[in-house]
Amino acid sequence: MKSSDIRQKFLEYFQQKDHVIIPSASLIPENDPSVLFTTAGMHPLVPFLLGEDHPEGHRLADAQKCLRTGDIDEVGDKTHLTFFEMLGNWSLGDYFKAEAIAMSYELLTDPNWFGLDPAKLAVSVFAGDETTPKDEESANLWRAQGLPGQRIAFLDKQENWWPAGGKHPGPQGPDTEIFYWTGAGEAPEKFDPEDKNWVEIWNNVFMQYNLSAGGGLLPLAQKNVDTGMGLERMAAVLQGKDNVYDTDLFEPIIKEIEKLSGQVYDSQSKAGYSFRVIADHLRTAVFVLGDPQGVCPSNVDQGYVLRRLIRRAIRHAKNLMPNQDLSSVINVIIQKYQAVYPELKQNQNRILTEFAQEQNKFKNTLEKGIREFNKIYQKVGQVSGQDAFVLYSSYGFPIELTEELAKEQGQEVDRETFAQEFTKHQELSRAGAGEKFAGGLADHSEETVKLHTATHLLHQALRQVLGDHVEQKGSNITTQRLRFDFSHPAKMTDQEKQETQQIVNDVIELDLPVRFEIMDFTEAQKRGAIGLFEDKYEKMGGKVKVYFIGDKEYFSTEVCGGPHVEHTGQLGTFQIQKEEASSAGIRRIKATLT
Ligand code: SER
């Protein structure tokens, strides 16, 4: 079945079940500074999940453009993409579990619809925890559809809750995920969620709670259903392909890259991986450039993600086709999608012009960088971590490329030094830059460094007092005061301010040691470090610097370039001067040390 038919059939099925088809919202979320892109169909519908009346009614269906860069390292495997289309049906306080599961089962297995083999289906449902009971109801509903008990797995909040883990305030609930066996032959009797041959194709979320900013899980006045079916994965399943890049959605794109490179695409080879990265990243770039909200490559926010994707694609293209122009791939992508997303046709000129500009800019960078690399190499016979950083900061030359060139000379680049240089530079360059994820220091004077450590204490204290949703959204430190922006939906009460201040002063009194370690991003994640941004991760080549405040048990664990004091006792007395709104959903604290 062609992907356009899958999209069409999905929407038709729900239309005849009284759903109104709504258009995809923009990839750039409106009025939501907490995320850069629409990452799921629910984003644009949050007000309606919370109870606002939707003008089209209580039953909706859509194909929503989504973008996720959290999975960028997995792009190029069988199922991960940065851009994807999410097909969804929505009940806004209308039907709930029984009807949702029955419809999912019928659409998937009825020969008039998708006609999937029921013997290859499995599902997972929520196992329950201290606040929410095990979802026996959904399991029973699946059994009633004929699914054997062995094909139903009960999993925890990380797996079977949306948004995963249930840590961010907002509408949420347990979900049931539907998997399809893509391995050879018959599916095993027992469903093993760890087996990659079971591919998740659809998620049904039962949004019946709202997590308050304070951490309380409250029942919503209306029970909702939010479902998401990945179009690309479904296309792979229905087209009998073992990965999304072999579907008709990617076919013309891969063909064009074959034409440009003069190479035949081989999914198993290193070159094949580059084909997939180029195809994925350029497809995403086209949708971002062509979005009605109009984003261009830049050094901040969405523009920065876009720039990174384009540059990464060009870097991979360089291995396949020196000096080739990828504009024709952009054209092929526009052609492939313009019937469903007319904005791509309407914005074709802008897409092509912006892409060509970025491509030229980066080509110069690449050439200059290679020239500089050769100069250094010829002079010293090696390229150090510091040199790699100079290549990065002065020429925008990616560390991966320096590594590749070094490798050709049988050498390795010291990533640890690169990472240290990177974080040092980042702190300095951010002073006054007003970047969203900033940790800007005006200088490295004693006062500034103390206030910097106090900022870490404040960040952690706020999370303890207000909840884990508190995330740094900006920071600016002078010798006189710290300024810290963070996500929180409401004005802080006097008591909350008082408590926060007290916690910081208590930790100062304890005179805890401050130290750092450089580690892999995943290790930092495992150790619960806050302030992790995937952007930094990629630029630093997987290494991050993590500051720990405390002895054996750490009061604060945060990714940061430093510098910091050695003991919290050096700080003096912490005082919050002001707490005010910074922008929608973002609060700002100004504080001093005396
Ligand atoms: N919000 C859920 C998901 O993204 C279902 O649409 O998986």
mmCIF file of C-alpha atoms in Angstrom, residues 316-440:
data_model
loop_
_atom_site.group_PDB
_atom_site.id
_atom_site.type_symbol
_atom_site.label_atom_id
_atom_site.label_comp_id
_atom_site.label_asym_id
_atom_site.label_seq_id
_atom_site.Cartn_x
_atom_site.Cartn_y
_atom_site.Cartn_z
ATOM 1 C CA HIS A 316 27.937 13.229 4.750
ATOM 2 C CA ALA A 317 27.494 14.235 1.119
ATOM 3 C CA LYS A 318 31.125 15.233 0.932
ATOM 4 C CA ASN A 319 32.149 11.603 1.387
ATOM 5 C CA LEU A 320 29.883 10.524 -1.428
ATOM 6 C CA MET A 321 30.122 13.300 -3.960
ATOM 7 C CA PRO A 322 32.791 15.977 -3.626
ATOM 8 C CA ASN A 323 31.586 19.371 -4.827
ATOM 9 C CA GLN A 324 28.082 18.287 -5.676
ATOM 10 C CA ASP A 325 25.088 20.486 -5.123
ATOM 11 C CA LEU A 326 22.255 18.964 -3.074
ATOM 12 C CA SER A 327 19.602 21.404 -4.336
ATOM 13 C CA SER A 328 18.127 18.799 -6.656
ATOM 14 C CA VAL A 329 17.450 16.564 -3.629
ATOM 15 C CA ILE A 330 15.576 19.473 -2.056
ATOM 16 C CA ASN A 331 13.491 19.784 -5.213
ATOM 17 C CA VAL A 332 12.665 16.074 -5.219
ATOM 18 C CA ILE A 333 11.490 16.290 -1.598
ATOM 19 C CA ILE A 334 9.258 19.271 -2.375
ATOM 20 C CA GLN A 335 7.736 17.401 -5.312
ATOM 21 C CA LYS A 336 7.143 14.296 -3.231
ATOM 22 C CA TYR A 337 5.240 16.150 -0.518
ATOM 23 C CA GLN A 338 3.667 19.189 -2.138
ATOM 24 C CA ALA A 339 0.254 17.633 -2.745
ATOM 25 C CA VAL A 340 -0.237 16.924 0.962
ATOM 26 C CA TYR A 341 1.676 19.948 2.273
ATOM 27 C CA PRO A 342 1.036 22.776 -0.215
ATOM 28 C CA GLU A 343 3.116 25.178 1.855
ATOM 29 C CA LEU A 344 6.193 23.470 0.391
ATOM 30 C CA LYS A 345 5.165 24.457 -3.127
ATOM 31 C CA GLN A 346 4.168 27.947 -2.005
ATOM 32 C CA ASN A 347 7.505 28.458 -0.278
ATOM 33 C CA GLN A 348 9.595 26.621 -2.847
ATOM 34 C CA ASN A 349 11.682 29.686 -3.710
ATOM 35 C CA ARG A 350 12.457 30.480 -0.144
ATOM 36 C CA ILE A 351 13.371 26.866 0.596
ATOM 37 C CA LEU A 352 15.732 26.639 -2.354
ATOM 38 C CA THR A 353 17.336 30.049 -1.836
ATOM 39 C CA GLU A 354 17.937 29.589 1.870
ATOM 40 C CA PHE A 355 19.253 26.098 1.325
ATOM 41 C CA ALA A 356 21.631 27.214 -1.417
ATOM 42 C CA GLN A 357 22.943 30.054 0.756
ATOM 43 C CA GLU A 358 23.601 27.777 3.690
ATOM 44 C CA GLN A 359 25.179 25.216 1.434
ATOM 45 C CA ASN A 360 27.573 27.792 -0.032
ATOM 46 C CA LYS A 361 28.457 29.164 3.362
ATOM 47 C CA PHE A 362 29.262 25.749 4.659
ATOM 48 C CA LYS A 363 31.177 24.706 1.576
ATOM 49 C CA ASN A 364 33.506 27.651 2.183
ATOM 50 C CA THR A 365 33.803 26.579 5.785
ATOM 51 C CA LEU A 366 34.630 23.083 4.753
ATOM 52 C CA GLU A 367 37.283 24.200 2.322
ATOM 53 C CA LYS A 368 38.865 26.700 4.715
ATOM 54 C CA GLY A 369 38.772 24.168 7.519
ATOM 55 C CA ILE A 370 40.470 21.530 5.442
ATOM 56 C CA ARG A 371 43.151 24.035 4.401
ATOM 57 C CA GLU A 372 43.759 25.013 8.038
ATOM 58 C CA PHE A 373 43.823 21.391 9.127
ATOM 59 C CA ASN A 374 46.483 20.637 6.564
ATOM 60 C CA LYS A 375 48.542 23.666 7.639
ATOM 61 C CA ILE A 376 48.514 22.549 11.279
ATOM 62 C CA TYR A 377 49.205 18.975 10.384
ATOM 63 C CA GLN A 378 52.116 19.824 8.134
ATOM 64 C CA LYS A 379 53.650 22.084 10.773
ATOM 65 C CA VAL A 380 53.267 19.952 13.900
ATOM 66 C CA GLY A 381 52.569 16.501 12.564
ATOM 67 C CA GLN A 382 49.379 16.167 14.592
ATOM 68 C CA VAL A 383 46.162 17.975 15.486
ATOM 69 C CA SER A 384 45.492 18.400 19.207
ATOM 70 C CA GLY A 385 42.162 18.825 20.996
ATOM 71 C CA GLN A 386 42.937 22.536 21.238
ATOM 72 C CA ASP A 387 43.618 22.762 17.499
ATOM 73 C CA ALA A 388 40.362 20.949 16.864
ATOM 74 C CA PHE A 389 38.627 23.552 18.966
ATOM 75 C CA VAL A 390 40.243 26.436 17.080
ATOM 76 C CA LEU A 391 39.112 24.820 13.824
ATOM 77 C CA TYR A 392 35.621 24.593 15.279
ATOM 78 C CA SER A 393 35.401 28.078 16.786
ATOM 79 C CA SER A 394 37.186 30.027 14.056
ATOM 80 C CA TYR A 395 36.034 28.126 10.984
ATOM 81 C CA GLY A 396 32.863 26.356 12.149
ATOM 82 C CA PHE A 397 34.626 23.110 11.298
ATOM 83 C CA PRO A 398 32.824 20.198 12.988
ATOM 84 C CA ILE A 399 34.857 18.009 15.339
ATOM 85 C CA GLU A 400 33.683 14.895 13.490
ATOM 86 C CA LEU A 401 35.279 16.195 10.332
ATOM 87 C CA THR A 402 38.558 17.006 12.093
ATOM 88 C CA GLU A 403 38.481 13.486 13.444
ATOM 89 C CA GLU A 404 37.866 12.028 10.028
ATOM 90 C CA LEU A 405 40.802 13.934 8.554
ATOM 91 C CA ALA A 406 43.011 12.933 11.481
ATOM 92 C CA LYS A 407 41.968 9.340 11.036
ATOM 93 C CA GLU A 408 43.102 9.412 7.446
ATOM 94 C CA GLN A 409 46.542 10.242 8.879
ATOM 95 C CA GLY A 410 46.256 7.382 11.354
ATOM 96 C CA GLN A 411 45.693 9.736 14.279
ATOM 97 C CA GLU A 412 43.129 10.461 16.946
ATOM 98 C CA VAL A 413 41.936 13.826 18.238
ATOM 99 C CA ASP A 414 41.825 14.283 22.003
ATOM 100 C CA ARG A 415 38.116 14.801 22.525
ATOM 101 C CA GLU A 416 38.453 15.498 26.205
ATOM 102 C CA THR A 417 40.592 18.578 25.620
ATOM 103 C CA PHE A 418 38.266 19.628 22.832
ATOM 104 C CA ALA A 419 35.314 19.308 25.232
ATOM 105 C CA GLN A 420 37.078 21.342 27.911
ATOM 106 C CA GLU A 421 37.941 24.089 25.467
ATOM 107 C CA PHE A 422 34.426 24.030 24.150
ATOM 108 C CA THR A 423 32.738 24.528 27.507
ATOM 109 C CA LYS A 424 35.234 27.200 28.530
ATOM 110 C CA HIS A 425 34.539 29.094 25.339
ATOM 111 C CA GLN A 426 30.815 28.605 25.649
ATOM 112 C CA GLU A 427 30.674 30.246 29.051
ATOM 113 C CA LEU A 428 32.693 33.211 27.859
ATOM 114 C CA SER A 429 30.910 33.719 24.582
ATOM 115 C CA ARG A 430 27.520 33.595 26.135
ATOM 116 C CA ALA A 431 28.001 36.613 28.333
ATOM 117 C CA GLY A 432 25.530 39.118 27.031
ATOM 118 C CA ALA A 433 24.531 36.986 24.088
ATOM 119 C CA GLY A 434 21.086 36.490 25.570
ATOM 120 C CA GLU A 435 20.806 32.981 24.274
ATOM 121 C CA LYS A 436 18.006 30.797 25.424
ATOM 122 C CA PHE A 437 20.157 28.106 26.968
ATOM 123 C CA ALA A 438 22.692 30.548 28.191
ATOM 124 C CA GLY A 439 24.884 30.321 31.218
ATOM 125 C CA GLY A 440 26.512 33.634 30.588
#
